[in-house]
Short mmCIF file of C-alpha atoms in Angstrom, two decimals:
data_model
loop_
_atom_site.label_atom_id
_atom_site.label_comp_id
_atom_site.label_asym_id
_atom_site.label_seq_id
_atom_site.Cartn_x
_atom_site.Cartn_y
_atom_site.Cartn_z
CA GLU V 758 98.59 95.40 2.70
CA LYS V 759 96.05 94.33 0.09
CA ILE V 760 94.71 97.79 -0.76
CA VAL V 761 97.33 100.40 0.15
CA HIS V 762 100.27 98.23 -0.83
CA CYS V 763 98.83 96.62 -3.97
CA LYS V 764 100.97 96.21 -7.08
CA GLU V 765 99.41 99.23 -8.84
CA HIS V 766 100.19 101.47 -5.87
CA GLN V 767 103.75 100.17 -5.74
CA GLN V 768 104.13 101.26 -9.39
CA VAL V 769 102.84 104.74 -8.51
CA ALA V 770 105.37 104.93 -5.64
CA LEU V 771 108.22 103.94 -7.96
CA GLU V 772 107.16 106.45 -10.64
CA ALA V 773 106.87 109.21 -8.02
CA ALA V 774 110.40 108.41 -6.84
CA ARG V 775 111.71 108.56 -10.43
CA GLN V 776 110.00 111.84 -11.28
CA SER V 777 111.20 113.61 -8.12
CA LEU V 778 114.91 113.01 -8.87
CA VAL V 779 116.78 116.27 -9.57
CA LEU V 780 120.15 116.19 -11.35
CA LEU V 781 122.17 119.07 -9.86
CA LYS V 782 125.54 118.55 -11.55
CA ASN V 783 126.98 116.33 -14.29
CA GLU V 784 130.50 117.42 -15.20
CA ASN V 785 131.88 115.93 -18.43
CA GLN V 786 128.82 113.66 -18.66
CA LEU V 787 130.05 111.33 -15.90
CA LEU V 788 126.41 110.20 -15.58
CA PRO V 789 124.94 107.91 -16.61
CA LEU V 790 127.57 105.42 -15.45
CA LYS V 791 128.34 102.45 -17.71
CA LYS V 792 126.84 99.12 -16.68
CA THR V 793 130.09 97.46 -17.79
CA VAL V 794 131.84 98.87 -14.71
CA LYS V 795 133.67 96.07 -12.85
CA SER V 796 133.38 97.35 -9.28
CA VAL V 797 131.30 99.98 -7.43
CA ALA V 798 131.79 101.21 -3.87
CA VAL V 799 128.48 102.38 -2.39
CA ILE V 800 129.45 104.49 0.60
CA GLY V 801 127.68 106.66 3.15
CA PRO V 802 125.23 106.68 6.07
CA ASN V 803 122.20 106.71 3.73
CA ALA V 804 123.54 104.08 1.31
CA ASN V 805 121.92 101.13 3.10
CA GLU V 806 119.55 102.91 5.52
CA GLN V 807 116.02 101.56 5.91
CA THR V 808 114.39 102.51 9.22
CA GLN V 809 115.34 106.20 9.41
CA LEU V 810 114.12 107.02 5.89
CA ILE V 811 110.49 106.00 6.45
CA CYS V 812 108.42 109.16 6.87
CA ARG V 813 105.26 108.91 8.94
CA TYR V 814 101.61 109.90 8.29
CA GLY V 815 100.54 106.58 6.84
CA PRO V 816 101.24 102.84 6.67
CA ALA V 817 104.91 102.03 6.12
CA ASN V 818 105.18 98.29 6.51
CA ALA V 819 107.44 97.50 3.59
CA PRO V 820 111.18 97.86 4.11
CA ILE V 821 112.76 100.52 1.92
CA LYS V 822 114.87 99.27 -0.98
CA THR V 823 118.19 100.98 -0.34
CA VAL V 824 120.53 102.52 -2.92
CA TYR V 825 123.04 99.74 -2.20
CA GLN V 826 120.39 97.06 -2.82
CA GLY V 827 119.11 98.85 -5.95
CA ILE V 828 122.60 98.96 -7.51
CA LYS V 829 123.32 95.32 -6.56
CA GLU V 830 120.07 94.18 -8.22
CA LEU V 831 120.68 96.26 -11.36
CA LEU V 832 124.28 95.04 -11.74
CA PRO V 833 124.30 91.32 -10.80
CA GLU V 834 127.65 90.74 -12.56
CA THR V 835 129.43 93.68 -10.89
CA GLU V 836 131.25 93.67 -7.56
CA VAL V 837 129.21 96.09 -5.41
CA VAL V 838 130.73 96.84 -2.00
CA TYR V 839 129.03 98.79 0.80
CA ARG V 840 130.72 100.76 3.60
CA LYS V 841 128.88 103.14 5.90
CA GLY V 842 131.78 105.57 6.36
CA CYS V 843 130.04 107.49 9.14
CA GLU V 844 126.67 107.95 10.83
CA ILE V 845 124.19 110.65 9.76
CA ILE V 846 125.04 112.57 12.94
CA ASP V 847 128.05 112.21 15.24
CA SER V 848 128.08 111.59 18.99
CA HIS V 849 128.38 115.33 19.74
CA PHE V 850 125.52 116.49 17.46
CA PRO V 851 124.15 119.20 17.47
CA GLU V 852 127.07 120.88 19.28
CA SER V 853 129.30 119.63 16.43
CA GLU V 854 127.44 122.04 14.12
CA ILE V 855 129.42 124.90 15.71
CA LEU V 856 132.46 123.20 17.24
CA PRO V 857 134.84 120.49 15.95
CA PHE V 858 135.27 117.36 18.10
CA GLU V 859 137.81 114.56 17.84
CA LYS V 860 136.48 111.42 16.19
CA THR V 861 136.13 108.33 18.34
CA THR V 862 138.23 105.25 17.47
CA GLU V 863 135.11 103.64 15.98
CA GLU V 864 134.31 106.73 13.86
CA GLN V 865 137.88 106.85 12.52
CA GLN V 866 137.77 103.13 11.70
CA MET V 867 134.49 103.55 9.73
CA LEU V 868 136.05 106.39 7.74
CA ASP V 869 139.23 104.41 7.02
CA GLU V 870 137.25 101.35 5.84
CA ALA V 871 135.20 103.50 3.45
CA VAL V 872 138.31 105.14 1.98
CA ALA V 873 139.92 101.73 1.47
CA ALA V 874 136.79 100.47 -0.33
CA ALA V 875 136.79 103.57 -2.55
CA ARG V 876 140.44 103.02 -3.49
CA ASN V 877 139.66 99.46 -4.62
CA ALA V 878 136.61 100.41 -6.71
CA GLU V 879 136.26 101.70 -10.24
CA VAL V 880 133.58 104.25 -9.27
CA VAL V 881 132.12 105.52 -5.99
CA VAL V 882 128.47 106.27 -5.25
CA LEU V 883 128.42 108.40 -2.10
CA VAL V 884 124.99 108.51 -0.43
CA LEU V 885 124.74 111.31 2.14
CA GLY V 886 122.10 113.74 3.45
CA GLY V 887 119.60 113.65 6.27
CA SER V 888 117.08 111.31 7.83
CA GLU V 889 114.49 111.16 10.59
CA LEU V 890 117.35 112.18 12.91
CA THR V 891 117.74 115.58 11.24
CA VAL V 892 114.60 116.27 9.17
CA ARG V 893 111.26 116.36 10.96
CA GLU V 894 108.87 119.10 12.00
CA ASP V 895 110.64 119.21 15.39
CA ARG V 896 114.19 119.11 13.94
CA SER V 897 115.41 122.64 13.21
CA ARG V 898 119.05 122.93 12.17
CA THR V 899 121.73 125.43 13.19
CA SER V 900 123.56 124.86 9.91
CA LEU V 901 122.59 123.67 6.42
CA ASP V 902 125.94 121.89 5.96
CA LEU V 903 125.94 118.08 5.88
CA PRO V 904 125.69 116.96 9.53
CA GLY V 905 128.14 114.80 11.51
CA HIS V 906 131.30 113.65 9.74
CA GLN V 907 129.70 113.53 6.27
CA GLN V 908 131.69 116.46 4.89
CA GLU V 909 134.94 114.89 6.09
CA LEU V 910 133.95 111.56 4.53
CA MET V 911 133.21 113.28 1.20
CA GLN V 912 136.57 115.07 1.20
CA ALA V 913 138.43 111.84 2.05
CA ILE V 914 136.65 109.98 -0.79
CA HIS V 915 137.38 112.83 -3.22
CA ALA V 916 141.06 112.65 -2.24
CA THR V 917 141.24 109.06 -3.55
CA GLY V 918 140.84 110.46 -7.09
CA LYS V 919 138.13 107.93 -7.97
CA PRO V 920 135.16 109.12 -10.12
CA THR V 921 132.50 109.93 -7.53
CA VAL V 922 128.75 110.54 -7.73
CA LEU V 923 127.05 112.20 -4.76
CA VAL V 924 123.47 111.07 -4.11
CA LEU V 925 121.57 113.11 -1.53
CA LEU V 926 118.65 111.61 0.38
CA ASP V 927 117.37 114.57 2.35
CA GLY V 928 114.25 116.58 3.07
CA ARG V 929 115.69 120.07 2.78
CA ALA V 930 118.13 122.23 0.89
CA ALA V 931 121.79 121.75 1.85
CA THR V 932 124.75 124.13 1.47
CA ILE V 933 126.84 121.61 -0.48
CA ASN V 934 129.40 124.13 -1.76
CA TYR V 935 132.31 121.66 -1.57
CA ALA V 936 130.41 119.04 -3.57
CA ASN V 937 129.33 121.64 -6.13
CA GLN V 938 132.97 122.67 -6.57
CA TYR V 939 134.75 119.30 -6.51
CA ILE V 940 132.39 116.30 -6.90
CA PRO V 941 131.69 115.77 -10.65
CA ALA V 942 128.07 114.55 -10.41
CA ILE V 943 125.28 115.23 -7.90
CA LEU V 944 121.79 113.68 -7.86
CA HIS V 945 119.21 114.84 -5.30
CA ALA V 946 116.62 112.16 -4.56
CA TRP V 947 114.86 113.80 -1.56
CA PHE V 948 113.09 111.07 0.50
CA PRO V 949 112.01 108.79 -2.36
CA GLY V 950 110.21 106.20 -0.21
CA GLU V 951 109.96 102.45 -0.64
CA PHE V 952 111.63 102.17 -4.06
CA ALA V 953 114.46 104.63 -3.38
CA GLY V 954 117.17 102.20 -4.46
CA THR V 955 115.43 101.16 -7.68
CA ALA V 956 114.80 104.75 -8.85
CA VAL V 957 118.30 105.99 -7.94
CA ALA V 958 120.06 102.99 -9.53
CA GLU V 959 118.03 103.38 -12.75
CA ALA V 960 119.02 107.06 -12.97
CA LEU V 961 122.71 106.46 -12.15
CA PHE V 962 123.10 103.76 -14.81
CA GLY V 963 120.96 105.31 -17.56
CA ASP V 964 117.72 103.31 -17.45
CA TYR V 965 115.93 106.50 -16.40
CA ASN V 966 116.72 110.10 -17.37
CA PRO V 967 116.09 112.41 -14.38
CA GLY V 968 113.94 115.45 -15.20
CA GLY V 969 112.84 116.92 -11.86
CA LYS V 970 113.31 120.60 -11.00
CA LEU V 971 113.90 122.29 -7.65
CA THR V 972 110.84 123.62 -5.81
CA VAL V 973 113.12 125.48 -3.36
CA THR V 974 116.17 127.74 -3.61
CA PHE V 975 119.48 126.28 -2.36
CA PRO V 976 121.51 128.96 -0.52
CA LYS V 977 125.31 128.96 -0.39
CA SER V 978 125.21 129.74 3.33
CA VAL V 979 122.70 129.69 6.18
CA GLY V 980 123.57 133.40 6.53
CA GLN V 981 121.65 134.12 3.30
CA ILE V 982 118.35 133.02 4.86
CA PRO V 983 115.63 134.13 4.25
CA PHE V 984 116.55 133.29 0.66
CA ASN V 985 113.45 132.64 -1.36
CA PHE V 986 111.64 132.65 -4.65
CA PRO V 987 109.80 134.75 -5.67
CA CYS V 988 111.66 137.78 -4.31
CA LYS V 989 111.33 141.58 -4.36
CA PRO V 990 113.76 143.65 -6.48
CA SER V 991 117.23 144.07 -4.91
CA SER V 992 116.32 141.91 -1.88
CA GLN V 993 118.85 139.28 -2.97
CA ILE V 994 121.54 141.16 -4.83
CA ASP V 995 124.15 139.15 -6.69
CA GLY V 996 127.41 140.87 -5.72
CA GLY V 997 129.22 139.19 -8.61
CA LYS V 998 127.62 141.40 -11.25
CA ASN V 999 128.47 144.79 -9.74
CA PRO V 1000 130.55 144.28 -6.60
CA GLY V 1001 131.66 147.90 -6.36
CA LEU V 1002 128.16 149.38 -6.39
CA ASP V 1003 125.85 147.19 -4.35
CA GLY V 1004 127.65 147.50 -1.03
CA ASN V 1005 127.74 143.74 -0.46
CA MET V 1006 131.41 143.08 -1.13
CA SER V 1007 131.86 141.42 2.27
CA ARG V 1008 129.32 138.62 1.80
CA VAL V 1009 128.67 135.73 -0.57
CA ASN V 1010 125.76 136.43 -2.91
CA GLY V 1011 123.57 134.45 -5.28
CA ALA V 1012 121.99 131.02 -5.00
CA LEU V 1013 123.87 127.72 -5.07
CA TYR V 1014 120.95 126.32 -7.12
CA SER V 1015 118.02 128.51 -8.12
CA PHE V 1016 114.29 127.76 -7.96
CA GLY V 1017 113.19 125.57 -10.88
CA TYR V 1018 116.75 124.33 -11.61
CA GLY V 1019 117.45 120.78 -12.77
CA LEU V 1020 119.58 119.10 -15.43
CA SER V 1021 118.98 116.18 -17.81
CA TYR V 1022 121.02 113.64 -19.79
CA THR V 1023 119.67 115.31 -22.92
CA THR V 1024 119.28 118.93 -24.10
CA PHE V 1025 116.20 121.00 -24.92
CA GLU V 1026 115.72 123.94 -27.24
CA TYR V 1027 112.88 126.45 -26.79
CA SER V 1028 111.40 128.37 -29.74
CA ASP V 1029 108.40 130.19 -31.25
CA ILE V 1030 106.78 131.96 -28.30
CA GLU V 1031 103.35 133.35 -29.16
CA ILE V 1032 100.90 135.29 -26.99
CA SER V 1033 97.31 135.64 -28.11
CA PRO V 1034 95.73 138.12 -27.68
CA LYS V 1035 98.58 140.45 -26.71
CA VAL V 1036 96.18 142.99 -25.18
CA ILE V 1037 93.43 141.88 -22.79
CA THR V 1038 90.97 143.34 -20.29
CA PRO V 1039 91.33 142.24 -16.64
CA ASN V 1040 88.75 139.46 -17.05
CA GLN V 1041 89.93 138.09 -20.37
CA LYS V 1042 92.37 135.21 -20.79
CA ALA V 1043 95.52 135.07 -22.89
CA THR V 1044 97.16 131.97 -24.33
CA VAL V 1045 100.94 131.56 -24.28
CA ARG V 1046 102.38 128.96 -26.65
CA CYS V 1047 105.92 127.80 -27.29
CA LYS V 1048 107.73 124.84 -28.81
CA VAL V 1049 110.28 122.64 -27.06
CA THR V 1050 112.58 120.27 -28.96
CA ASN V 1051 114.74 117.46 -27.59
CA THR V 1052 118.06 118.24 -29.30
CA GLY V 1053 120.02 115.43 -27.61
CA LYS V 1054 120.40 111.69 -28.12
CA ARG V 1055 118.19 110.42 -25.26
CA ALA V 1056 114.50 110.54 -24.46
CA GLY V 1057 113.82 112.77 -21.46
CA ASP V 1058 111.45 114.98 -19.48
CA GLU V 1059 111.54 118.77 -19.43
CA VAL V 1060 109.58 120.92 -16.97
CA VAL V 1061 108.72 124.03 -18.99
CA GLN V 1062 108.16 127.03 -16.69
CA LEU V 1063 106.13 130.21 -17.29
CA TYR V 1064 107.04 133.38 -15.38
CA VAL V 1065 105.31 136.77 -15.29
CA ARG V 1066 106.57 140.21 -14.26
CA ASP V 1067 104.46 143.33 -13.72
CA ILE V 1068 106.70 145.98 -15.29
CA LEU V 1069 105.24 149.08 -13.56
CA SER V 1070 102.99 148.83 -10.50
CA SER V 1071 101.61 151.00 -7.68
CA VAL V 1072 103.17 148.71 -5.05
CA THR V 1073 106.41 146.72 -5.13
CA THR V 1074 105.83 143.33 -6.73
CA TYR V 1075 108.04 140.27 -7.16
CA GLU V 1076 110.74 140.29 -9.84
CA LYS V 1077 109.07 137.32 -11.46
CA ASN V 1078 106.25 134.99 -10.47
CA LEU V 1079 105.78 131.37 -11.48
CA ALA V 1080 102.55 131.44 -13.48
CA GLY V 1081 102.51 127.84 -14.73
CA PHE V 1082 104.60 124.77 -15.50
CA GLU V 1083 104.23 121.70 -17.69
CA ARG V 1084 106.22 118.47 -17.59
CA ILE V 1085 106.61 116.94 -21.05
CA HIS V 1086 108.34 113.79 -22.30
CA LEU V 1087 110.25 114.04 -25.59
CA GLN V 1088 111.99 111.47 -27.76
CA PRO V 1089 115.30 112.53 -29.41
CA GLY V 1090 114.50 115.07 -32.15
CA GLU V 1091 110.83 115.33 -31.11
CA THR V 1092 109.12 118.74 -30.80
CA LYS V 1093 106.04 119.45 -28.68
CA GLU V 1094 103.95 122.59 -28.33
CA VAL V 1095 103.33 123.69 -24.75
CA VAL V 1096 100.25 125.83 -24.07
CA PHE V 1097 99.66 127.97 -20.97
CA THR V 1098 96.59 130.05 -20.09
CA LEU V 1099 97.02 133.41 -18.35
CA ASP V 1100 94.09 134.93 -16.49
CA ARG V 1101 93.66 137.61 -13.84
CA LYS V 1102 94.93 135.35 -11.06
CA GLN V 1103 98.46 135.44 -12.56
CA LEU V 1104 98.32 139.20 -13.23
CA GLU V 1105 96.69 140.68 -10.12
CA LEU V 1106 98.37 142.28 -7.11
CA LEU V 1107 97.40 143.30 -3.58
CA ASP V 1108 97.20 147.11 -3.70
CA LYS V 1109 97.67 149.64 -0.89
CA HIS V 1110 94.00 149.21 0.10
CA MET V 1111 94.66 145.46 0.48
CA GLU V 1112 92.43 144.66 -2.48
CA TRP V 1113 93.26 142.28 -5.33
CA VAL V 1114 93.38 144.30 -8.55
CA VAL V 1115 94.72 143.96 -12.10
CA GLU V 1116 96.44 147.26 -12.86
CA PRO V 1117 96.60 148.49 -16.45
CA GLY V 1118 100.02 148.36 -18.04
CA ASP V 1119 102.62 146.03 -19.50
CA PHE V 1120 103.54 142.57 -18.30
CA SER V 1121 106.67 140.69 -19.25
CA ILE V 1122 106.00 137.02 -20.12
CA MET V 1123 108.96 134.62 -19.82
CA VAL V 1124 109.35 130.90 -20.53
CA GLY V 1125 112.36 129.02 -19.24
CA ALA V 1126 114.05 125.91 -17.90
CA SER V 1127 114.40 127.51 -14.43
CA SER V 1128 113.73 130.86 -12.72
CA GLU V 1129 117.25 131.95 -13.79
CA ASP V 1130 117.41 130.14 -17.15
CA ILE V 1131 114.85 132.11 -19.17
CA ARG V 1132 114.85 130.99 -22.82
CA LEU V 1133 112.03 133.01 -24.42
#
């Protein structure tokens, strides 16, 4: 308690929780919510969960500050109501992943109470996802949809017409197609640890501007797996671009959220890419520079990403490889120069003799806000 759980380490834990938040959707700038809101309904199986969100491999004596507690502390003057709505998994899990079951009387009552609370609130914070019950090294899933009755709870809350923010506490990608289509704002917090509630509440109400980016690809369906980044050319065709030619008209294509994706409450402009020198030998280094400007009204973090593509190679290589990334903090109107170094490690490939070589030729250098959002 004295060493591991000292005040300095608690600050590190809180900062780690803040920096790992990824804003997935923010339609019509619903977020950040106004602190002047009169009433908030905090709903969902992860909204006030403590025991099932403590991951192992180390001391975990302190109780987790829940999202419900975090919002209550941040808004002492506001009426903050909590309803569970449903459990993480239902009584028939995992069979319920492939077959619908009738809800028990207790399950229906929990759902009804949550809907009633949502109707009486100005805004709803819906906290769903997974926990120790669904995410562990011995917990493989049949589906990547939200488990149990969580999807039904989300649809019932959406039907109330109240402004709703979905917060996901989960350890893996989820096929949240319904939320992406209908819920105006989505914040992924992963398993943020002891100060989960503080970090999430700060982000929801504007004290912190989320700047994290996805380190995994979110598929639209479990049927797209393996769906990964980086990928080989044409291994993951997007049928939307050329549906008549790629032969994949009978399946859903493309990612729900791509590798490196993440939004912010502000906007960033990229400019002035420079590569020096433009021609190198295999053992020389090249420097890639660019400028990033915060063009919005709030301070925020941007994770600037460098990608490389070998244009012509003796073996098939990835469409683009992550060659570096830099997280920078910018005040409104501020510009910073970001500098990356390229050496043979980012340019080499495993040839047909299974040897690492840098082949002569051209390489495409890309800088962007995600693997799909290339700016320069």
